[in-house]
Each structure stands twice: as structure tokens, then as C-alpha cells.
Coordinates of C-alpha atoms and ligand atoms in Angstrom, one line a residue:
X235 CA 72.9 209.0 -3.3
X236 CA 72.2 212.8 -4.4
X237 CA 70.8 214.1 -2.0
X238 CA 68.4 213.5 1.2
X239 CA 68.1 210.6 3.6
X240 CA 67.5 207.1 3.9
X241 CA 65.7 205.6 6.7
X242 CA 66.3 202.3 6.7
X243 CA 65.3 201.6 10.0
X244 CA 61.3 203.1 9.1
X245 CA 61.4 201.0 6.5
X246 CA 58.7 197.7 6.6
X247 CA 59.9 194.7 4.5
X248 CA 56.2 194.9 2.7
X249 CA 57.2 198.2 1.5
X250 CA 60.7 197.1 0.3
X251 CA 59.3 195.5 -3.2
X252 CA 61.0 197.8 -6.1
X253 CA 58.6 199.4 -8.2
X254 CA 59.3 200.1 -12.4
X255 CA 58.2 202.3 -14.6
X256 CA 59.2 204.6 -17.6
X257 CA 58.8 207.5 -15.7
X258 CA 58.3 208.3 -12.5
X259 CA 57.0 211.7 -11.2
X260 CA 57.4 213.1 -7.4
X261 CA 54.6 215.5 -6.8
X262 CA 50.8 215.9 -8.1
X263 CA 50.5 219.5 -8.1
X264 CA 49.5 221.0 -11.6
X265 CA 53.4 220.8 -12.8
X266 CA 53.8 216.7 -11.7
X267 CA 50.7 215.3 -13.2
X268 CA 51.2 217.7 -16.7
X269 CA 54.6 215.6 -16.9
X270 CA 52.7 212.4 -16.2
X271 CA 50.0 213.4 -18.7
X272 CA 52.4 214.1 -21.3
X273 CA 54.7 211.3 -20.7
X274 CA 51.0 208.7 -20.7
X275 CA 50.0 210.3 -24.3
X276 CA 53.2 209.0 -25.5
X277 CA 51.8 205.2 -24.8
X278 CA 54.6 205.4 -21.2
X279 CA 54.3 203.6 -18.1
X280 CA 53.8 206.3 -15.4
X281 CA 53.7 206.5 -11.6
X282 CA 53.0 209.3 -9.0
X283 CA 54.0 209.4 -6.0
X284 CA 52.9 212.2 -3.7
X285 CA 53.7 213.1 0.3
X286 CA 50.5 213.9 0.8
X287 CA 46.8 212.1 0.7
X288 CA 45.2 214.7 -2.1
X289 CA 47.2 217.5 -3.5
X290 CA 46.9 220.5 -1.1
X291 CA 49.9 222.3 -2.6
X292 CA 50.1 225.8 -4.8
X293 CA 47.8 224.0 -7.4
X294 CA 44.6 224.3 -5.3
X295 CA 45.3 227.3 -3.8
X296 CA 45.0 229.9 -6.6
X297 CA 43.0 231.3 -8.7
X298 CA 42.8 229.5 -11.9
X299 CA 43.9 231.8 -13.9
X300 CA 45.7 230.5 -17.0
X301 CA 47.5 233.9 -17.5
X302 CA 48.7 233.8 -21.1
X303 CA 48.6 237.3 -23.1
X304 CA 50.1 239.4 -20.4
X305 CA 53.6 236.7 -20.4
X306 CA 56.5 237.6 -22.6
X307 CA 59.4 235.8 -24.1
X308 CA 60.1 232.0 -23.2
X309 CA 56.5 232.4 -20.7
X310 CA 54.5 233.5 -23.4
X311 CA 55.8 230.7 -26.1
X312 CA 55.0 227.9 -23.0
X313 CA 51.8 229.5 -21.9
X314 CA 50.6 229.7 -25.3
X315 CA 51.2 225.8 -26.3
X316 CA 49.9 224.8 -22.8
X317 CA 46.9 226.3 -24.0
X318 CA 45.7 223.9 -25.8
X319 CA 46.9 221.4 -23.7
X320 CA 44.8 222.2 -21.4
X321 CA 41.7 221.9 -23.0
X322 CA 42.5 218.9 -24.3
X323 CA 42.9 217.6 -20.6
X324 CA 39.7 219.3 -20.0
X325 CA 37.9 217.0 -22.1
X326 CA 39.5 214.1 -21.3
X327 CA 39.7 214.1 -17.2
X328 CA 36.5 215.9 -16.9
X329 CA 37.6 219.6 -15.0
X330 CA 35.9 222.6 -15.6
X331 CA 37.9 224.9 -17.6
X332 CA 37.1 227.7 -19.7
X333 CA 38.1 229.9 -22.7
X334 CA 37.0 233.2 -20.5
X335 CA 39.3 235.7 -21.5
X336 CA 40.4 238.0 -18.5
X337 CA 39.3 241.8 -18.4
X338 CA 41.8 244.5 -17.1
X339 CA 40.0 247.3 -15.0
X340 CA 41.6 250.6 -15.9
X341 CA 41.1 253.6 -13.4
X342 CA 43.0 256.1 -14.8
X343 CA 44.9 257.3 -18.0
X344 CA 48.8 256.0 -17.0
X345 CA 47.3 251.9 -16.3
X346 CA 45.2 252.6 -20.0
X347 CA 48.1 253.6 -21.5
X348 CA 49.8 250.5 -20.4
X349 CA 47.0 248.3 -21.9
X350 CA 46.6 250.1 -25.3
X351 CA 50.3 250.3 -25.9
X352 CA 50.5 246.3 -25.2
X353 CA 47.3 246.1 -27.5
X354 CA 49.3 247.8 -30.1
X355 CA 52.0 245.4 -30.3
X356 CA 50.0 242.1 -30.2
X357 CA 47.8 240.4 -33.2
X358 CA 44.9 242.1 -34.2
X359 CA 41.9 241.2 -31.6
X360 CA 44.1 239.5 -29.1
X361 CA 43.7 242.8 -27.0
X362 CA 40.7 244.7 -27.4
X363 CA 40.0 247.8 -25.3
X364 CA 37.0 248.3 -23.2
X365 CA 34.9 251.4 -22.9
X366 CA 33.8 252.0 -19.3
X367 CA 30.8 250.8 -19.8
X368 CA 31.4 247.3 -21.3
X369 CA 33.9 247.0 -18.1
X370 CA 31.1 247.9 -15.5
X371 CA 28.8 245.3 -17.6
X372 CA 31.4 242.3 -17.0
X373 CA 31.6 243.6 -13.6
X374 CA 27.8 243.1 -12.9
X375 CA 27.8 247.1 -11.8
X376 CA 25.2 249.1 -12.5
X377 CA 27.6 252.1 -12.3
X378 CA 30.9 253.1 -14.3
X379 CA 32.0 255.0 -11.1
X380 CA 36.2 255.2 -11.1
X381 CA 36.4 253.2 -14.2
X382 CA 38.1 254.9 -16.9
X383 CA 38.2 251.9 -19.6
X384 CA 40.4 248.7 -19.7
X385 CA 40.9 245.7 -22.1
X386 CA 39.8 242.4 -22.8
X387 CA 42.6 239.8 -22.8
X388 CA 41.1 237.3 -25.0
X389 CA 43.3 234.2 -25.0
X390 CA 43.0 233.7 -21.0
X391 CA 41.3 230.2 -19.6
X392 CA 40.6 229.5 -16.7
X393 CA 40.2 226.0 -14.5
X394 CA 38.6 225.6 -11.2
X395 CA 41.7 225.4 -8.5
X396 CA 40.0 223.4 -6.3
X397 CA 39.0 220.2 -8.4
X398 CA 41.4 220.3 -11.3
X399 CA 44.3 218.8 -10.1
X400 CA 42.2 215.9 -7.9
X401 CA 39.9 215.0 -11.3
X402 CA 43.4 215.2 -13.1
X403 CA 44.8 212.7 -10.8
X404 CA 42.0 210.3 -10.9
X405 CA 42.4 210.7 -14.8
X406 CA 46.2 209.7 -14.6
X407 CA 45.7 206.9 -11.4
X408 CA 43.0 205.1 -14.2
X409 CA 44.7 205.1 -17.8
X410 CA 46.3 201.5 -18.2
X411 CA 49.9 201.7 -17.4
X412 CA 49.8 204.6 -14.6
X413 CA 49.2 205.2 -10.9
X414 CA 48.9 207.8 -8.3
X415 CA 50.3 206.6 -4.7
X416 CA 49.4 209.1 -2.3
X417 CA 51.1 209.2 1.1
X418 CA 54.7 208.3 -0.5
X419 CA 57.0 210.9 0.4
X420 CA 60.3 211.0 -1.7
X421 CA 63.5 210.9 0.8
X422 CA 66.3 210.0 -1.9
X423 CA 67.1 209.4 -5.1
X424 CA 70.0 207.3 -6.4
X425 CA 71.0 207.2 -9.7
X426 CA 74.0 205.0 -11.7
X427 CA 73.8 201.7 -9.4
X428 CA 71.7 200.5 -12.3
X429 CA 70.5 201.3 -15.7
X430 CA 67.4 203.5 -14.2
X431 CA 67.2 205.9 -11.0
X432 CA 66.0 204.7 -8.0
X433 CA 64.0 207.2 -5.6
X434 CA 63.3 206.0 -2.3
X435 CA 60.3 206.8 -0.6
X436 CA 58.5 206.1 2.9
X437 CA 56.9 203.5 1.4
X438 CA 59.6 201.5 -0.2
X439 CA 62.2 202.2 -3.9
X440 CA 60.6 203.0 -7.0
X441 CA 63.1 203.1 -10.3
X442 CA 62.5 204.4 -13.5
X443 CA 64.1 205.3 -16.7
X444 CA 63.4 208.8 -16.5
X445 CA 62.4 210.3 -13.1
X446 CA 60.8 214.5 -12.8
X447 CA 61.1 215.8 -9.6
X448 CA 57.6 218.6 -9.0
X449 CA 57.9 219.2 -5.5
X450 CA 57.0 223.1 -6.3
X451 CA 58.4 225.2 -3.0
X452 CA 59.9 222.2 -1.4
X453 CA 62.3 221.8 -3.8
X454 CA 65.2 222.7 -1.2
X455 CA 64.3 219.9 1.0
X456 CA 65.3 216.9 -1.2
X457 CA 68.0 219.4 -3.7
X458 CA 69.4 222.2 -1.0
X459 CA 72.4 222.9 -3.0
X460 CA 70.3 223.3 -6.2
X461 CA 68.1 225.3 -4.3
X462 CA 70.7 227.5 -2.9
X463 CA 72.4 227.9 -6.1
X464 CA 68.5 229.6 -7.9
X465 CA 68.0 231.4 -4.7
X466 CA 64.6 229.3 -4.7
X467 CA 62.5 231.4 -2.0
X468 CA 59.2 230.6 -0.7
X469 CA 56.6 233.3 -2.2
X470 CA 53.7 233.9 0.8
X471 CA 50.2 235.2 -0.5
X472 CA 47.0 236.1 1.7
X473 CA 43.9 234.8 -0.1
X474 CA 40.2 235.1 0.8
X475 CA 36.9 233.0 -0.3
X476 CA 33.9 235.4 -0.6
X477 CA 29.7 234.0 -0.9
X478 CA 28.7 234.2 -4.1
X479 CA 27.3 237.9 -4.8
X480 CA 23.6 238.0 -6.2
X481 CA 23.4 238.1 -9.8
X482 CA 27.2 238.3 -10.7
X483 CA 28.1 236.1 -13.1
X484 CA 32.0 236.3 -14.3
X485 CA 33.4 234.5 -17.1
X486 CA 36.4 236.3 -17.0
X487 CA 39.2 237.0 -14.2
X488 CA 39.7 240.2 -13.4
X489 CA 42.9 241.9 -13.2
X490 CA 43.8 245.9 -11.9
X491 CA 46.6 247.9 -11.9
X492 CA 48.7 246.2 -9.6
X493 CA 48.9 243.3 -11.7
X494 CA 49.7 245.3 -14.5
X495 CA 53.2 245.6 -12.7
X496 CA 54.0 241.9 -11.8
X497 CA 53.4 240.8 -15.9
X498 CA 56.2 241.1 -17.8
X499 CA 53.9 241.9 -20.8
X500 CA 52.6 244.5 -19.1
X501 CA 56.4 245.7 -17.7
X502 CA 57.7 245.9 -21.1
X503 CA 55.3 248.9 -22.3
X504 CA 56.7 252.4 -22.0
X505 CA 53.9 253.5 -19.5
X506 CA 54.8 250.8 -16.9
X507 CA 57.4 253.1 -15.0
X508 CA 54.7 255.8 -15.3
X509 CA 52.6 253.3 -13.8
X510 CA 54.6 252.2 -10.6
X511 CA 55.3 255.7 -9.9
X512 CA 51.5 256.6 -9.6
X513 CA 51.0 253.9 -7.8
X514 CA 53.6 254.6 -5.8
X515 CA 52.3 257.8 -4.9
X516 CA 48.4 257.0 -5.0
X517 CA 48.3 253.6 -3.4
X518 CA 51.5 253.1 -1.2
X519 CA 49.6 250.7 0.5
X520 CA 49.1 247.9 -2.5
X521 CA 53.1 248.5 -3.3
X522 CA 53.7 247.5 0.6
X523 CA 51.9 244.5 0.4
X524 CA 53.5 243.5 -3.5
X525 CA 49.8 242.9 -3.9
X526 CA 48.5 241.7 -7.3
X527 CA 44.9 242.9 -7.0
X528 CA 42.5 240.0 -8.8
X529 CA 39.8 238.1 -8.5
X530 CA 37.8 235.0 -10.3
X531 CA 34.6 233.4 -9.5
X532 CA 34.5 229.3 -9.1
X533 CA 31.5 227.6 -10.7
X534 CA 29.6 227.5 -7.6
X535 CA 29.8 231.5 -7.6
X536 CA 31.8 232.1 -5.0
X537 CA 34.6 234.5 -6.0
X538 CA 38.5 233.9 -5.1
X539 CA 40.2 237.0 -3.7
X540 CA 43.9 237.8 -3.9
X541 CA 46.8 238.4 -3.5
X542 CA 50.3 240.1 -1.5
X543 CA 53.6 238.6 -1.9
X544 CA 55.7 238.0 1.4
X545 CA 59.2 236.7 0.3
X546 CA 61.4 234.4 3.0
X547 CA 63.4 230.9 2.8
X548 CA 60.8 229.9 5.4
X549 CA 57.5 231.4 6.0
X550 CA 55.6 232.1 8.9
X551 CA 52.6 230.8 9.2
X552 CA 50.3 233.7 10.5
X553 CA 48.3 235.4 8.4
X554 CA 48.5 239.6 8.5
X555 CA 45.2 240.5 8.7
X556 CA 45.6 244.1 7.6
X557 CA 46.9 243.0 4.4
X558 CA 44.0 240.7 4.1
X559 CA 41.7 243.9 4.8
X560 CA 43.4 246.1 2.2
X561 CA 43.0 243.3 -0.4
X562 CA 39.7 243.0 0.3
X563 CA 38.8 246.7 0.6
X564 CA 40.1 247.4 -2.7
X565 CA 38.3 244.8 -4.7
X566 CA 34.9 246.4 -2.8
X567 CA 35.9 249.4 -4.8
X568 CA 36.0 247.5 -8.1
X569 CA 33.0 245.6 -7.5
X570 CA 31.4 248.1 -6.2
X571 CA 27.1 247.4 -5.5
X572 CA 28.1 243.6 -4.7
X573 CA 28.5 241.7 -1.4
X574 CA 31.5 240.9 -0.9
X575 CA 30.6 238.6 2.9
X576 CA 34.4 236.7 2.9
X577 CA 33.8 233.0 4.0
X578 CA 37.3 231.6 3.9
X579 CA 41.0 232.9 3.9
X580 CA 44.4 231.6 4.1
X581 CA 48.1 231.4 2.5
X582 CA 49.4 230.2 -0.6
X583 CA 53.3 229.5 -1.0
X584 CA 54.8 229.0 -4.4
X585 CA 58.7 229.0 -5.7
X586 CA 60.3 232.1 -6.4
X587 CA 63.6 233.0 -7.4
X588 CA 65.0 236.3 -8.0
X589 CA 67.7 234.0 -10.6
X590 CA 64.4 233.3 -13.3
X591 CA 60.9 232.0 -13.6
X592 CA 61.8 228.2 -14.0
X593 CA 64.1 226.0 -12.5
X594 CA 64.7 222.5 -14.6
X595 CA 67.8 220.7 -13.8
X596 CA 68.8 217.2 -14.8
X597 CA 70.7 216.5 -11.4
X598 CA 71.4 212.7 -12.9
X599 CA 71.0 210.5 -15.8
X600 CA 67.5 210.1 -15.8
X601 CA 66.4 213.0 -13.5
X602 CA 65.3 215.9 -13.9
X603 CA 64.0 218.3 -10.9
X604 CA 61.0 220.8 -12.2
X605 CA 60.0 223.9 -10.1
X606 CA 58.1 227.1 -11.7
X607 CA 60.1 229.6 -9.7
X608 CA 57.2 232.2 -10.4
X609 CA 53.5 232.2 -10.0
X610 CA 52.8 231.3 -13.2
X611 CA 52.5 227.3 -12.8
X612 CA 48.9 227.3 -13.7
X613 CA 49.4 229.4 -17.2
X614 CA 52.9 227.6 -18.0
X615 CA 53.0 224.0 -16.5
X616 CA 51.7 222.0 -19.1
X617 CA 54.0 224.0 -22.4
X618 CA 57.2 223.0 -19.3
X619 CA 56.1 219.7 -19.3
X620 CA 55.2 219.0 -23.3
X621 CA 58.9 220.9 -23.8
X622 CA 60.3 218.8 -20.8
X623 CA 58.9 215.3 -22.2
X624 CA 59.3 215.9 -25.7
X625 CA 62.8 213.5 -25.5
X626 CA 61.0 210.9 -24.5
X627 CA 60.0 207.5 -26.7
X628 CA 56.9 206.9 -28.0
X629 CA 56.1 203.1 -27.0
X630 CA 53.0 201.5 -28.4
X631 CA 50.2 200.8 -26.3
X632 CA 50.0 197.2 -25.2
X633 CA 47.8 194.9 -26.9
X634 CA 44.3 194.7 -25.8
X635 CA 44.2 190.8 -23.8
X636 CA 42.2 188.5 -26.0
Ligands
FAD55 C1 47.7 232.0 -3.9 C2 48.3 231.6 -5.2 C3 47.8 232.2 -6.4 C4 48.3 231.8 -7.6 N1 47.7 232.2 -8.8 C5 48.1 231.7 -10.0 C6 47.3 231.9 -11.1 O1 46.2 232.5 -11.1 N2 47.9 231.5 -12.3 C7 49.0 230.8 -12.4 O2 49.5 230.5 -13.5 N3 49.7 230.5 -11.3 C8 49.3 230.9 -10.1 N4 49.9 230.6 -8.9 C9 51.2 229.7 -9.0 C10 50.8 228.3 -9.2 O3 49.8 227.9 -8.3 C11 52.1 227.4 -9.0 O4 53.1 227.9 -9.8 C12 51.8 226.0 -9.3 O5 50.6 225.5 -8.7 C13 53.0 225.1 -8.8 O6 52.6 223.8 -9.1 P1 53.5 222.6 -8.6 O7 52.9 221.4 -9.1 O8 54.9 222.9 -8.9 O9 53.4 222.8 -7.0 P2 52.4 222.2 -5.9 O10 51.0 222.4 -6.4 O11 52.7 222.9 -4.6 O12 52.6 220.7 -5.9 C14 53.8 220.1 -5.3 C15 53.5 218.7 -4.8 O13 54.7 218.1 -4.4 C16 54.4 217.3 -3.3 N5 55.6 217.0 -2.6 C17 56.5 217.9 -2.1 N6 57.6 217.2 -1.6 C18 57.4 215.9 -1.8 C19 58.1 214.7 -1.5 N7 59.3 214.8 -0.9 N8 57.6 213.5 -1.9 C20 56.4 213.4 -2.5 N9 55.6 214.5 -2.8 C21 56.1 215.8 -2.5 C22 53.4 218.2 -2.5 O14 52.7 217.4 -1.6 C23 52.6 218.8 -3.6 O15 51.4 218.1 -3.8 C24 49.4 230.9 -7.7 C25 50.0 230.4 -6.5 C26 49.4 230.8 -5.3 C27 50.0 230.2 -4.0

């Protein structure tokens, strides 16, 4: 045994059986079923198992917002082959995803400067700057009030959070030689008593040649010591649900200046220290609160406000309502003319690590634990998982029975 516990007692003799498969993934957030995805395109038998009874997890709590141009380095190279992965998944499971772009709202000289010195160092069109006037007309505003300019971030998609990863699942729980178990929470894994790793669940062993651990934040519950050892954290962000504003209609997400400072992209310019210092002194207030000002709108219209950043092993579970408020007030001021009436809040919790933005550990032969230590999982979980797999065989797919 690795890690974690095994209940013996709890466990029913139905729910003894032993379960095969080529690969075996724990968790169907975005990262878990990526891995499955990948590992069923290369002809693999595939079970999921997951604790809960749908995916309530990180993946559904976010906004959708495939962040590629503003990564850098290894993000960047992921996020841009996951790009195309997930349109292909797109067409095949049936979730809404777009090639939107995202728009940067600029407000004053220091966050343009930021935006046209990244421009300068990508390929030709990738980022195009906005005159205040093409930023108000994304924006549905009929004024260019505070808006100085900004920039069109043209590779960006964007997927619905809230029925991605369920239509993904049900993709994955029907090809041939898969299946999604929900309710099957992973206690232990065991590896080297046979040729494949056995993970034992609350509903019995499952083995497998190759098993991914996706458990997102929760990775120091089964892996402590490997948790310990990244500094894994647990990331808390405020997030409201607004009605969907009259008339606005928004392709694109919208990013400010505070997200200009958590994207490496963005931190890499010259102007980004010129940047945190006005902020600093203009807007204490969003620095306090680590806040990541942003929005997208769903396809029902309803827009997805966001976020702070609260960092603790263990988070509380009450939501500061003045950081709410402030997040809220200052996308009024971007949106400005719109009605903003919120109709839902509450807290997201993703991995974090101070050590890097990934965590992938082969812990045994045949397993490999998986947690985006960032809040990037949405822009860089599929390029993790087509990089993770790519060791795999390819098997051909079973003949058709006459
Ligand atoms: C508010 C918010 C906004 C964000 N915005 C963005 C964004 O716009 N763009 C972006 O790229 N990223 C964003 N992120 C980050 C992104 O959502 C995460 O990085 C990503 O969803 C992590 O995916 P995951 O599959 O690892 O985790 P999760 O989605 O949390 O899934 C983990 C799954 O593992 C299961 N599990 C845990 N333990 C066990 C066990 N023992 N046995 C069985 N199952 C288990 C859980 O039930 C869960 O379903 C945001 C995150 C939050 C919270």
C-alpha cells in the first residue's frame, strides 16, 4: 500500500469483484476525463471512477476560460496543443465551446503598455490592440467612459463550465471499452502485488496497467507526503452568477488589469512592475483580495463573475461578502449602462503551489498522480494529459461482432 486506508470491514462482498482495464483514472474533473479521452483515442480500455455523483469539482466552477496567449513557457506550449484538443472534443461529445478570443480592458497608459509590449513580442495578429471604442462595442456600452484602449487576445476559447465536463463524461461513460462509475471514492492504491496497480475504492478493487490519479485539491488526502513535499495549498475564490443583461452579447471573456498581474505573459513585459505599483497605489483594494477581475457570459446569457484568491491548507467555508461586493462593484465600472442583478454566488477551490504550476508524479509503476497546481486547468488540461498519455500503446479497436 502507498498511501490511504483500507476499510475492509465497509466493504460488501458484491463490491469485492476486481475490475481491469488499461487505464484507470480517479477523478472526472476537466484534468481526469482529458486523460481518459486521450488514453480512449488510442483504441484503450478506460474506467472512471469518481467520489462524487456528477463532477462538482474546480471544473464547473469557473469560468471557461481557455486562457492561452497570456501563458508563457511550458503553459503556453500545453495550452496551445490543448487547443485543438479541445475542439476536437467539442465536436465529438457535443459541449459548447468557442473560438472567442478574450479582450483586455485597458484604463490607463501603464496596463496599455503591458498589452502592446506583449503584442510586440508575439506573431503578427495574435495580439491586436483595441481603440477605445472597439473595447466599449465588445462591451455592449454605449460610452468609452474610463477606457483608454486594450487588446484582443485572439487564440482564447472558451467552453461552458457548467455542462462540459457532465457532456464529456457521458461521451467517455458511452465509447465501447470505457466507463464512468460515479459514487466510487478512491481509498488506496497498491502497486507491485501483481503486474498492474490496484486502487481500492468504496465500491470494491479496480487494477489497471496504468492508473492517473486527478483528484485536483484533494490531492493530499490520498498522497499527503507528496502533497507536503509541492506545498499543494488549497486556492479559495469568491464567484457570483449575474441575470443576463439586455442586449449584451459577449463572445469574448473579458480580462482587466488585475489579471494582467496573475499571467505570466503578462508578468514578463517590462511595464508589469509599473503596473503592480499603480495598482498598488490606485486600487489597494483588488491587491487585498489577489483578485483577478473577469468576467464571461454562458450561453444562456447569464454572465460569470470573478474572482479573489484566499490561500490555506484548509479553507473555510464562509464566503466574505465584502470581497464579493468589491468584485462586483468593479465589473459595474467596466460594464458600465448594464444590469448587473447577481443571482448566485459561491467558492471555488483549486490546487496551488508556491513550488510550480503542475504537479505529475509517477508514485508507482503504473501510477501517476496529476494535479494542475494553478488555475489554469481549463486552458492546460488537455496538452497535460496528450503529453501525460503519449507513452502509452496504441491497441486496435476490437472487431465489430458479426
Ligand atoms: C473559481 C475558479 C475559476 C477558475 N477559472 C479558470 C479559468 O477560467 N481557466 C482555467 O484554465 N482554469 C480556471 N480555473 C482552474 C480550473 O478550474 C482547475 O485548474 C481545473 O478545473 C482542475 O481540474 P481537475 O480535474 O484537476 O479538478 P476538479 O474539477 O476539482 O476534479 C477533481 C475530481 O476528483 C474527484 N475526487 C477527489 N478525490 C477523489 C477520490 N478519492 N476518489 C474519487 N474521486 C475523487 C472529485 O470529486 C472531483 O470531481 C478556475 C478555478 C476556479 C475554482
Amino acid at each position: 500500500m502507498i498511501n490511504g486506508v483500507i476499510n475492509e470491514s465497509s466493504t460488501t462482498q458484491s463490491t469485492l469483484e476486481t475490475r481491469h482495464s488499461d487505464v484507470l483514472v480517479v477523478g472526472a474533473g476537466i484534468v481526469g476525463l482529458a486523460h481518459a479521452a486521450r488514453a480512449i483515442d488510442r483504441g484503450l480500455s478506460v474506467r472512471v471512477i469518481d467520489r462524487d455523483h456528477q463532477a462538482v469539482g474546480a471544473s464547473v466552477r469557473n469560468f471557461g476560460h481557455c486562457c492561452i496567449t497570456a501563458q508563457s513557457g511550458e503553459l503556453y506550449d500545453l495550452a496551445r496543443h490543448g487547443r485543438e484538443l479541445w475542439l476536437h472534443y467539442a465536436r465529438e461529445s457535443g459541449f459548447w465551446a468557442v473560438e472567442s478570443g478574450a479582450v483586455v480592458v485597458a484604463t490607463t497608459a501603464t496596463e496599455l503598455a503591458v498589452l502592446t509590449e506583449l503584442a510586440q513580442l508575439r506573431e503578427p495578429g495574435q495580439i491586436r490592440l483595441l481603440t477605445p471604442a472597439q473595447v466599449a462595442a465588445e462591451l455592449g456600452r454605449q460610452d468609452t467612459v474610463g477606457i483608454i484602449g486594450g487588446a484582443w487576445l485572439r487564440d482564447d476559447l472558451r467552453v461552458d463550465p457548467r455542462t462540459t465536463v457532465a457532456k464529456l463524461a457521458a461521451w467517455v461513460d458511452t465509447r465501447p471499452r470505457a466507463a464512468v462509475h460515479w459514487n466510487t471514492s478512491a481509498t488506496a492504491v497498491e502497486s507491485g502485488i501483481t503486474r498492474r496497480a490496484r486502487v481500492n475504492t468504496s465500491r470494491g478493487a479496480f487494477e489497471a496497467d496504468q492508473v492517473y490519479f486527478c483528484v485536483g485539491h484533494d490531492v493530499d488526502y490520498l498522497f499527503p507526503e507528496l502533497a507536503e513535499a509541492h506545498q499543494v495549498q488549497r486556492c479559495a475564490l469568491n464567484m457570483l452568477r449575474t441575470q443576463a443583461p439586455k442586449g449584451l452579447d459577449l463572445a469574448p471573456a473579458v480580462l482587466t488589469a488585475s489579471s494582467m498581474l496573475r499571467y505570466q505573459a503578462f508578468t514578463e513585459v517590462p511595464s508589469a512592475r509599473a503596473l503592480h505599483d499603480e495598482l498598488a497605489a490606485e486600487h489597494p483594494h483588488l491587491l487585498a483580495i489577489d483578485a483577478n477581475v473577469m468576467f464571461t457570459q454562458r450561453p444562456d446569457g447569464t454572465l460569470l463573475l470573478g474572482d479573489s484568491h484566499r490561500y490555506a491548507a484548509t479553507q473555510d467555508p464562509f464566503l466574505d461578502e465584502s470581497t464579493s461586493r468589491t468584485l462586483h462593484r468593479t465589473i459595474g465600472t467596466v460594464l458600465s449602462g448594464h444590469d448587473l442583478t447577481v443571482i448566485e454566488r459561491w467558492q471555488g477551490i483549486y490546487a496551488s503551489s508556491p513550488r510550480g504550476p503542475l504537479l505529475v508524479a509517477d508514485v508507482a509503476e503504473g501510477v501517476t498522480v496529476v494535479s494542475v497546481t494553478s488555475g489554469v486547468g481549463m486552458t492546460v488540461g488537455f496538452g497535460l494529459a496528450e503529453r501525460n498519455t503519449a507513452t502509452l500503446p496504441h491497441r486496435q479497436p476490437e472487431p465489430a461482432p458479426c
